[in-house]
PDB file of C-alpha atoms in Angstrom:
ATOM      1  CA  MET A   1     123.263   8.253  83.322  1.00  0.00           C
ATOM      2  CA  ALA A   2     119.701   8.241  85.323  1.00  0.00           C
ATOM      3  CA  GLU A   3     118.655   5.487  86.944  1.00  0.00           C
ATOM      4  CA  ASN A   4     115.455   4.404  88.539  1.00  0.00           C
ATOM      5  CA  TYR A   5     116.276   0.936  91.469  1.00  0.00           C
ATOM      6  CA  ILE A   6     114.644  -0.607  94.026  1.00  0.00           C
ATOM      7  CA  LYS A   7     115.367  -1.955  96.995  1.00  0.00           C
ATOM      8  CA  LYS A   8     114.636  -6.357  97.371  1.00  0.00           C
ATOM      9  CA  ASP A   9     116.374  -8.444  99.617  1.00  0.00           C
ATOM     10  CA  ASN A  10     118.855  -5.386 100.847  1.00  0.00           C
ATOM     11  CA  LYS A  11     120.287  -5.237  97.051  1.00  0.00           C
ATOM     12  CA  PHE A  12     119.353  -2.915  94.947  1.00  0.00           C
ATOM     13  CA  ILE A  13     118.102  -3.387  91.260  1.00  0.00           C
ATOM     14  CA  LYS A  14     118.002  -1.435  88.664  1.00  0.00           C
ATOM     15  CA  THR A  15     114.713  -1.070  86.945  1.00  0.00           C
ATOM     16  CA  ARG A  16     114.905   1.736  84.282  1.00  0.00           C
ATOM     17  CA  SER A  17     118.022   3.844  82.944  1.00  0.00           C
ATOM     18  CA  SER A  18     118.412   6.555  80.660  1.00  0.00           C
ATOM     19  CA  THR A  19     121.348   7.947  78.666  1.00  0.00           C
ATOM     20  CA  LEU A  20     120.782  11.954  79.192  1.00  0.00           C
ATOM     21  CA  LEU A  21     124.533  12.775  77.666  1.00  0.00           C
ATOM     22  CA  GLU A  22     127.405  10.570  76.003  1.00  0.00           C
ATOM     23  CA  GLY A  23     130.800  11.910  74.485  1.00  0.00           C
ATOM     24  CA  GLU A  24     134.227  10.902  74.241  1.00  0.00           C
ATOM     25  CA  TRP A  25     137.267  13.541  75.441  1.00  0.00           C
ATOM     26  CA  ASN A  26     134.763  15.960  77.273  1.00  0.00           C
ATOM     27  CA  TYR A  27     134.657  17.270  80.462  1.00  0.00           C
ATOM     28  CA  LEU A  28     131.262  17.834  82.187  1.00  0.00           C
ATOM     29  CA  GLU A  29     131.114  20.051  85.395  1.00  0.00           C
ATOM     30  CA  ILE A  30     127.856  20.166  86.818  1.00  0.00           C
ATOM     31  CA  ASP A  31     126.377  23.245  88.559  1.00  0.00           C
ATOM     32  CA  SER A  32     125.655  22.019  92.401  1.00  0.00           C
ATOM     33  CA  THR A  33     124.119  25.340  93.232  1.00  0.00           C
ATOM     34  CA  ASN A  34     121.209  25.336  90.406  1.00  0.00           C
ATOM     35  CA  LEU A  35     120.310  21.347  91.849  1.00  0.00           C
ATOM     36  CA  TYR A  36     116.661  20.757  92.766  1.00  0.00           C
ATOM     37  CA  ASN A  37     113.776  19.081  93.049  1.00  0.00           C
ATOM     38  CA  GLN A  38     110.369  19.797  91.780  1.00  0.00           C
ATOM     39  CA  LYS A  39     107.068  19.093  91.471  1.00  0.00           C
ATOM     40  CA  ILE A  40     105.225  19.452  88.077  1.00  0.00           C
ATOM     41  CA  ASN A  41     101.218  18.451  87.647  1.00  0.00           C
ATOM     42  CA  ASN A  42     102.150  16.342  90.893  1.00  0.00           C
ATOM     43  CA  VAL A  43     104.655  14.692  89.520  1.00  0.00           C
ATOM     44  CA  ASP A  44     108.638  14.525  90.776  1.00  0.00           C
ATOM     45  CA  PHE A  45     110.956  15.909  88.784  1.00  0.00           C
ATOM     46  CA  GLN A  46     114.857  16.414  89.516  1.00  0.00           C
ATOM     47  CA  PHE A  47     116.154  19.458  88.183  1.00  0.00           C
ATOM     48  CA  ILE A  48     120.194  19.207  86.895  1.00  0.00           C
ATOM     49  CA  SER A  49     122.807  21.603  84.859  1.00  0.00           C
ATOM     50  CA  ALA A  50     125.998  21.144  83.630  1.00  0.00           C
ATOM     51  CA  ASN A  51     128.515  22.776  81.219  1.00  0.00           C
ATOM     52  CA  ASP A  52     130.105  19.905  78.177  1.00  0.00           C
ATOM     53  CA  SER A  53     133.018  21.016  77.124  1.00  0.00           C
ATOM     54  CA  PHE A  54     136.051  19.456  74.934  1.00  0.00           C
ATOM     55  CA  GLN A  55     139.211  18.222  76.257  1.00  0.00           C
ATOM     56  CA  GLY A  56     142.269  20.322  74.337  1.00  0.00           C
ATOM     57  CA  LYS A  57     141.875  23.039  72.224  1.00  0.00           C
ATOM     58  CA  ALA A  58     140.562  21.758  68.717  1.00  0.00           C
ATOM     59  CA  ILE A  59     137.076  22.606  69.590  1.00  0.00           C
ATOM     60  CA  PRO A  60     136.383  25.596  71.295  1.00  0.00           C
ATOM     61  CA  GLU A  61     132.605  25.086  71.865  1.00  0.00           C
ATOM     62  CA  GLN A  62     130.647  24.417  74.702  1.00  0.00           C
ATOM     63  CA  SER A  63     127.152  23.838  75.477  1.00  0.00           C
ATOM     64  CA  ALA A  64     125.008  23.955  78.501  1.00  0.00           C
ATOM     65  CA  HIS A  65     122.493  21.446  79.488  1.00  0.00           C
ATOM     66  CA  PHE A  66     119.701  21.561  81.279  1.00  0.00           C
ATOM     67  CA  TRP A  67     117.335  18.801  82.422  1.00  0.00           C
ATOM     68  CA  MET A  68     114.079  18.104  84.272  1.00  0.00           C
ATOM     69  CA  ILE A  69     113.578  13.744  84.885  1.00  0.00           C
ATOM     70  CA  ASN A  70     110.924  12.169  86.856  1.00  0.00           C
ATOM     71  CA  THR A  71     112.704  11.210  89.579  1.00  0.00           C
ATOM     72  CA  ASN A  72     109.666   8.028  89.219  1.00  0.00           C
ATOM     73  CA  ASN A  73     110.519   7.466  86.232  1.00  0.00           C
ATOM     74  CA  VAL A  74     113.557   7.967  84.306  1.00  0.00           C
ATOM     75  CA  SER A  75     112.740   7.139  80.561  1.00  0.00           C
ATOM     76  CA  GLU A  76     110.745  10.656  81.125  1.00  0.00           C
ATOM     77  CA  TYR A  77     112.694  13.341  80.584  1.00  0.00           C
ATOM     78  CA  TYR A  78     113.065  16.699  78.994  1.00  0.00           C
ATOM     79  CA  GLU A  79     116.503  18.691  77.694  1.00  0.00           C
ATOM     80  CA  LEU A  80     117.107  22.144  76.732  1.00  0.00           C
ATOM     81  CA  ILE A  81     120.308  22.950  75.351  1.00  0.00           C
ATOM     82  CA  TYR A  82     122.334  26.245  74.968  1.00  0.00           C
ATOM     83  CA  SER A  83     125.825  25.907  72.828  1.00  0.00           C
ATOM     84  CA  GLY A  84     128.199  29.140  72.545  1.00  0.00           C
ATOM     85  CA  TYR A  85     131.298  30.134  73.295  1.00  0.00           C
ATOM     86  CA  PRO A  86     133.043  31.727  76.463  1.00  0.00           C
ATOM     87  CA  ASP A  87     133.089  35.550  76.660  1.00  0.00           C
ATOM     88  CA  ASN A  88     134.556  38.323  78.652  1.00  0.00           C
ATOM     89  CA  LEU A  89     130.601  39.591  78.715  1.00  0.00           C
ATOM     90  CA  CYS A  90     130.446  37.008  81.276  1.00  0.00           C
ATOM     91  CA  ALA A  91     132.713  35.158  83.966  1.00  0.00           C
ATOM     92  CA  GLU A  92     132.930  31.613  83.417  1.00  0.00           C
ATOM     93  CA  CYS A  93     130.073  31.588  81.265  1.00  0.00           C
ATOM     94  CA  ILE A  94     129.441  31.078  77.270  1.00  0.00           C
ATOM     95  CA  LYS A  95     127.544  33.403  75.092  1.00  0.00           C
ATOM     96  CA  GLY A  96     125.417  31.440  72.254  1.00  0.00           C
ATOM     97  CA  ASP A  97     121.842  31.058  71.365  1.00  0.00           C
ATOM     98  CA  PHE A  98     119.063  27.780  72.151  1.00  0.00           C
ATOM     99  CA  ALA A  99     118.673  24.481  70.098  1.00  0.00           C
ATOM    100  CA  LYS A 100     115.488  23.905  68.671  1.00  0.00           C
ATOM    101  CA  ASP A 101     114.345  20.756  70.357  1.00  0.00           C
ATOM    102  CA  LYS A 102     110.947  19.409  68.592  1.00  0.00           C
ATOM    103  CA  LYS A 103     110.530  17.059  71.751  1.00  0.00           C
ATOM    104  CA  LEU A 104     110.192  20.014  74.198  1.00  0.00           C
ATOM    105  CA  ASP A 105     108.042  21.949  71.336  1.00  0.00           C
ATOM    106  CA  LYS A 106     105.522  18.993  71.755  1.00  0.00           C
ATOM    107  CA  ASN A 107     105.205  19.541  74.817  1.00  0.00           C
ATOM    108  CA  PRO A 108     104.657  23.464  76.303  1.00  0.00           C
ATOM    109  CA  SER A 109     104.616  23.145  79.681  1.00  0.00           C
ATOM    110  CA  ALA A 110     108.211  21.531  80.044  1.00  0.00           C
ATOM    111  CA  LYS A 111     109.488  24.185  77.587  1.00  0.00           C
ATOM    112  CA  LYS A 112     108.447  27.061  80.292  1.00  0.00           C
ATOM    113  CA  VAL A 113     109.550  25.211  83.069  1.00  0.00           C
ATOM    114  CA  LEU A 114     113.118  24.495  81.788  1.00  0.00           C
ATOM    115  CA  TYR A 115     113.258  27.649  80.193  1.00  0.00           C
ATOM    116  CA  ASP A 116     112.561  29.174  83.359  1.00  0.00           C
ATOM    117  CA  PHE A 117     115.127  27.147  85.058  1.00  0.00           C
ATOM    118  CA  ALA A 118     117.969  28.236  82.600  1.00  0.00           C
ATOM    119  CA  LYS A 119     117.068  31.855  83.675  1.00  0.00           C
ATOM    120  CA  LYS A 120     118.446  31.113  86.824  1.00  0.00           C
ATOM    121  CA  SER A 121     121.813  29.558  85.459  1.00  0.00           C
ATOM    122  CA  LYS A 122     125.162  31.004  85.924  1.00  0.00           C
ATOM    123  CA  LEU A 123     126.717  28.611  83.259  1.00  0.00           C
ATOM    124  CA  ILE A 124     124.957  31.100  80.258  1.00  0.00           C
ATOM    125  CA  TYR A 125     125.249  34.934  79.597  1.00  0.00           C
ATOM    126  CA  GLN A 126     121.771  36.350  80.676  1.00  0.00           C
ATOM    127  CA  LYS A 127     120.816  38.281  77.650  1.00  0.00           C
ATOM    128  CA  THR A 128     118.326  41.378  79.175  1.00  0.00           C
ATOM    129  CA  ASN A 129     115.365  42.236  76.135  1.00  0.00           C
ATOM    130  CA  ASP A 130     117.476  44.840  74.345  1.00  0.00           C
ATOM    131  CA  GLU A 131     120.618  42.354  74.326  1.00  0.00           C
ATOM    132  CA  LYS A 132     118.378  39.965  72.422  1.00  0.00           C
ATOM    133  CA  LYS A 133     117.935  42.382  69.505  1.00  0.00           C
ATOM    134  CA  PRO A 134     121.234  41.413  66.702  1.00  0.00           C
ATOM    135  CA  SER A 135     122.144  45.195  66.605  1.00  0.00           C
ATOM    136  CA  HIS A 136     122.621  45.840  70.075  1.00  0.00           C
ATOM    137  CA  PHE A 137     126.436  46.662  70.760  1.00  0.00           C
ATOM    138  CA  LYS A 138     126.926  43.602  73.092  1.00  0.00           C
ATOM    139  CA  ASN A 139     126.543  41.423  69.461  1.00  0.00           C
ATOM    140  CA  PHE A 140     129.022  42.831  67.550  1.00  0.00           C
ATOM    141  CA  ARG A 141     130.835  39.769  67.281  1.00  0.00           C
ATOM    142  CA  GLU A 142     127.591  37.896  66.316  1.00  0.00           C
ATOM    143  CA  LYS A 143     126.847  40.085  63.994  1.00  0.00           C
ATOM    144  CA  TRP A 144     130.439  40.818  62.434  1.00  0.00           C
ATOM    145  CA  GLN A 145     130.596  37.116  62.125  1.00  0.00           C
ATOM    146  CA  LYS A 146     127.426  36.851  60.386  1.00  0.00           C
ATOM    147  CA  ASP A 147     127.811  39.933  58.058  1.00  0.00           C
ATOM    148  CA  ASN A 148     131.092  38.791  56.818  1.00  0.00           C
ATOM    149  CA  GLN A 149     130.256  35.215  56.792  1.00  0.00           C
ATOM    150  CA  ALA A 150     133.219  34.305  58.541  1.00  0.00           C
ATOM    151  CA  GLU A 151     134.225  31.894  61.640  1.00  0.00           C
ATOM    152  CA  ILE A 152     135.346  33.499  64.503  1.00  0.00           C
ATOM    153  CA  ASN A 153     136.675  31.138  66.601  1.00  0.00           C
ATOM    154  CA  TRP A 154     139.457  28.732  66.453  1.00  0.00           C
ATOM    155  CA  GLY A 155     141.397  26.064  68.335  1.00  0.00           C
ATOM    156  CA  ALA A 156     144.641  26.230  66.672  1.00  0.00           C
ATOM    157  CA  GLY A 157     144.530  28.837  64.044  1.00  0.00           C
ATOM    158  CA  TYR A 158     142.898  32.159  62.919  1.00  0.00           C
ATOM    159  CA  GLY A 159     140.668  33.329  60.065  1.00  0.00           C
ATOM    160  CA  GLY A 160     143.516  34.808  57.736  1.00  0.00           C
ATOM    161  CA  GLU A 161     143.727  37.739  55.084  1.00  0.00           C
ATOM    162  CA  MET A 162     140.473  38.892  53.539  1.00  0.00           C
ATOM    163  CA  ASP A 163     139.301  40.858  50.372  1.00  0.00           C
ATOM    164  CA  VAL A 164     136.531  42.754  52.413  1.00  0.00           C
ATOM    165  CA  VAL A 165     135.781  43.822  56.104  1.00  0.00           C
ATOM    166  CA  ILE A 166     132.048  44.496  56.534  1.00  0.00           C
ATOM    167  CA  SER A 167     131.986  46.146  60.078  1.00  0.00           C
ATOM    168  CA  THR A 168     129.516  48.575  62.030  1.00  0.00           C
ATOM    169  CA  TYR A 169     129.885  51.818  63.672  1.00  0.00           C
ATOM    170  CA  TYR A 170     128.599  51.939  67.524  1.00  0.00           C
ATOM    171  CA  ASN A 171     128.402  54.658  69.934  1.00  0.00           C
ATOM    172  CA  GLN A 172     129.272  52.343  72.858  1.00  0.00           C
ATOM    173  CA  ASN A 173     132.430  52.078  73.931  1.00  0.00           C
ATOM    174  CA  LEU A 174     133.397  48.309  72.644  1.00  0.00           C
ATOM    175  CA  PHE A 175     136.815  48.711  74.217  1.00  0.00           C
ATOM    176  CA  GLU A 176     134.792  48.240  78.003  1.00  0.00           C
ATOM    177  CA  ILE A 177     133.559  44.862  76.658  1.00  0.00           C
ATOM    178  CA  SER A 178     136.465  43.265  75.079  1.00  0.00           C
ATOM    179  CA  GLY A 179     138.582  42.847  77.628  1.00  0.00           C
ATOM    180  CA  GLY A 180     141.671  40.401  77.925  1.00  0.00           C
ATOM    181  CA  THR A 181     145.525  41.883  77.507  1.00  0.00           C
ATOM    182  CA  GLU A 182     145.962  44.241  74.910  1.00  0.00           C
ATOM    183  CA  ALA A 183     148.057  46.507  72.768  1.00  0.00           C
ATOM    184  CA  SER A 184     147.296  49.918  71.061  1.00  0.00           C
ATOM    185  CA  LEU A 185     148.419  52.039  68.764  1.00  0.00           C
ATOM    186  CA  GLU A 186     146.975  55.126  66.950  1.00  0.00           C
ATOM    187  CA  ASN A 187     147.800  58.082  64.975  1.00  0.00           C
ATOM    188  CA  GLN A 188     145.414  61.424  63.976  1.00  0.00           C
ATOM    189  CA  ASN A 189     142.553  59.063  62.527  1.00  0.00           C
ATOM    190  CA  TYR A 190     142.340  56.103  64.756  1.00  0.00           C
ATOM    191  CA  TYR A 191     143.345  54.349  67.612  1.00  0.00           C
ATOM    192  CA  LEU A 192     143.231  51.210  67.397  1.00  0.00           C
ATOM    193  CA  THR A 193     143.213  48.121  70.003  1.00  0.00           C
ATOM    194  CA  SER A 194     144.571  44.286  69.299  1.00  0.00           C
ATOM    195  CA  TYR A 195     143.284  42.175  71.830  1.00  0.00           C
ATOM    196  CA  PHE A 196     145.307  38.799  73.392  1.00  0.00           C
ATOM    197  CA  ARG A 197     144.816  36.057  70.605  1.00  0.00           C
ATOM    198  CA  GLY A 198     141.257  38.276  70.035  1.00  0.00           C
ATOM    199  CA  ASP A 199     139.857  40.964  68.688  1.00  0.00           C
ATOM    200  CA  VAL A 200     141.142  44.266  67.074  1.00  0.00           C
ATOM    201  CA  ILE A 201     138.737  47.415  67.835  1.00  0.00           C
ATOM    202  CA  GLY A 202     138.919  50.661  66.380  1.00  0.00           C
ATOM    203  CA  PHE A 203     137.971  54.079  67.451  1.00  0.00           C
ATOM    204  CA  ASP A 204     137.375  56.678  64.276  1.00  0.00           C
ATOM    205  CA  LYS A 205     138.349  59.846  65.764  1.00  0.00           C
ATOM    206  CA  GLN A 206     136.791  62.094  63.118  1.00  0.00           C
ATOM    207  CA  LYS A 207     133.134  60.155  63.382  1.00  0.00           C
ATOM    208  CA  LYS A 208     133.666  59.978  67.108  1.00  0.00           C
ATOM    209  CA  ARG A 209     132.429  56.014  67.148  1.00  0.00           C
ATOM    210  CA  TYR A 210     134.055  52.614  67.488  1.00  0.00           C
ATOM    211  CA  PHE A 211     133.829  49.625  64.747  1.00  0.00           C
ATOM    212  CA  PRO A 212     135.209  46.201  65.139  1.00  0.00           C
ATOM    213  CA  ILE A 213     138.208  45.519  62.277  1.00  0.00           C
ATOM    214  CA  ILE A 214     138.768  42.113  63.107  1.00  0.00           C
ATOM    215  CA  VAL A 215     136.707  39.682  64.889  1.00  0.00           C
ATOM    216  CA  GLU A 216     138.136  36.264  65.812  1.00  0.00           C
ATOM    217  CA  SER A 217     139.591  33.913  68.827  1.00  0.00           C
ATOM    218  CA  CYS A 218     141.797  31.040  69.724  1.00  0.00           C
ATOM    219  CA  ALA A 219     143.768  29.012  71.807  1.00  0.00           C
ATOM    220  CA  HIS A 220     146.944  28.812  69.659  1.00  0.00           C
ATOM    221  CA  PHE A 221     148.454  31.141  66.820  1.00  0.00           C
ATOM    222  CA  CYS A 222     146.024  33.416  66.357  1.00  0.00           C
ATOM    223  CA  ASN A 223     147.775  36.333  68.354  1.00  0.00           C
ATOM    224  CA  LYS A 224     148.759  39.375  66.312  1.00  0.00           C
ATOM    225  CA  GLU A 225     150.791  42.502  65.817  1.00  0.00           C
ATOM    226  CA  ILE A 226     149.385  45.783  64.116  1.00  0.00           C
ATOM    227  CA  GLU A 227     151.132  48.227  62.977  1.00  0.00           C
ATOM    228  CA  PHE A 228     150.430  51.779  60.805  1.00  0.00           C
ATOM    229  CA  VAL A 229     151.611  51.450  56.663  1.00  0.00           C
ATOM    230  CA  ASN A 230     150.364  55.138  56.512  1.00  0.00           C
ATOM    231  CA  ASP A 231     147.277  56.898  57.373  1.00  0.00           C
ATOM    232  CA  HIS A 232     145.076  54.710  56.667  1.00  0.00           C
ATOM    233  CA  THR A 233     146.691  51.552  56.136  1.00  0.00           C
ATOM    234  CA  ILE A 234     147.235  48.925  58.841  1.00  0.00           C
ATOM    235  CA  LYS A 235     149.269  45.638  58.515  1.00  0.00           C
ATOM    236  CA  ILE A 236     148.278  42.550  60.630  1.00  0.00           C
ATOM    237  CA  THR A 237     151.012  39.950  61.698  1.00  0.00           C
ATOM    238  CA  TYR A 238     150.430  36.779  62.933  1.00  0.00           C
ATOM    239  CA  GLU A 239     152.564  34.559  65.623  1.00  0.00           C
ATOM    240  CA  ASP A 240     153.497  32.737  63.061  1.00  0.00           C
ATOM    241  CA  ASP A 241     154.920  35.646  60.911  1.00  0.00           C
ATOM    242  CA  LYS A 242     152.326  35.844  57.951  1.00  0.00           C
ATOM    243  CA  SER A 243     150.943  39.183  57.187  1.00  0.00           C
ATOM    244  CA  TRP A 244     148.263  41.131  55.587  1.00  0.00           C
ATOM    245  CA  GLU A 245     147.826  44.765  55.226  1.00  0.00           C
ATOM    246  CA  LEU A 246     143.830  46.757  55.536  1.00  0.00           C
ATOM    247  CA  ASP A 247     143.036  50.386  54.117  1.00  0.00           C
ATOM    248  CA  LEU A 248     140.337  51.120  57.057  1.00  0.00           C
ATOM    249  CA  THR A 249     138.786  53.636  54.880  1.00  0.00           C
ATOM    250  CA  LYS A 250     137.402  50.829  52.198  1.00  0.00           C
ATOM    251  CA  ILE A 251     135.964  48.905  55.371  1.00  0.00           C
ATOM    252  CA  LYS A 252     132.027  48.546  54.222  1.00  0.00           C
ATOM    253  CA  PHE A 253     130.240  49.397  57.174  1.00  0.00           C
ATOM    254  CA  ASN A 254     126.560  48.413  58.174  1.00  0.00           C
ATOM    255  CA  GLU A 255     123.902  49.539  60.428  1.00  0.00           C
TER     256      GLU A 255
END
């Protein structure tokens, strides 16, 4: 809540109130290192940012909220929302995208100020200009998800068997940006790494290029073991003992 009060007869009387965020079973963590007042067009605004996440493991998506609030009239406030998921590319932040907002679009000056405010935040992953391109290797998870039209983030569960896997070759070392506890295996053709409750990444020894095989993350039940069935086929077995096989030579590659 954002509220205005006046003091009368040694009592504080509320004059205005605005609900900034409402929800159930949520955690709200305010970033106290990025909290300040600033005058915009001779109006005093307070800037506040916070991370909003669900309690439990069912919904892994998180949002970062950026507010600018008129301190003299809290009925006037603007909000910028960034939604995404925790990512190994940054510590204690989320990687995703900003949501479009019609109210902000109608006020370009407030929109610019809020985006500038968000650029200083540790709550979100700060992309370079190159990283804003979908083809950038640091966006391999998002690209895999789009190419395969598959959800990759799970509370409790996993994607399951796929009839066709679409992937992309990268020159950059995807192992270095995947992170987490890993299990690896190799043969004369491939070096493969499976991350705990996460992705399966491959390196083609002939082409000397990296490629994502399975991209997913979850809180429970999606840890998996991988093994070679033959020179080109792997068997993927999940924690609940369900398994399926994937012929790596039949993966379809997009640039």
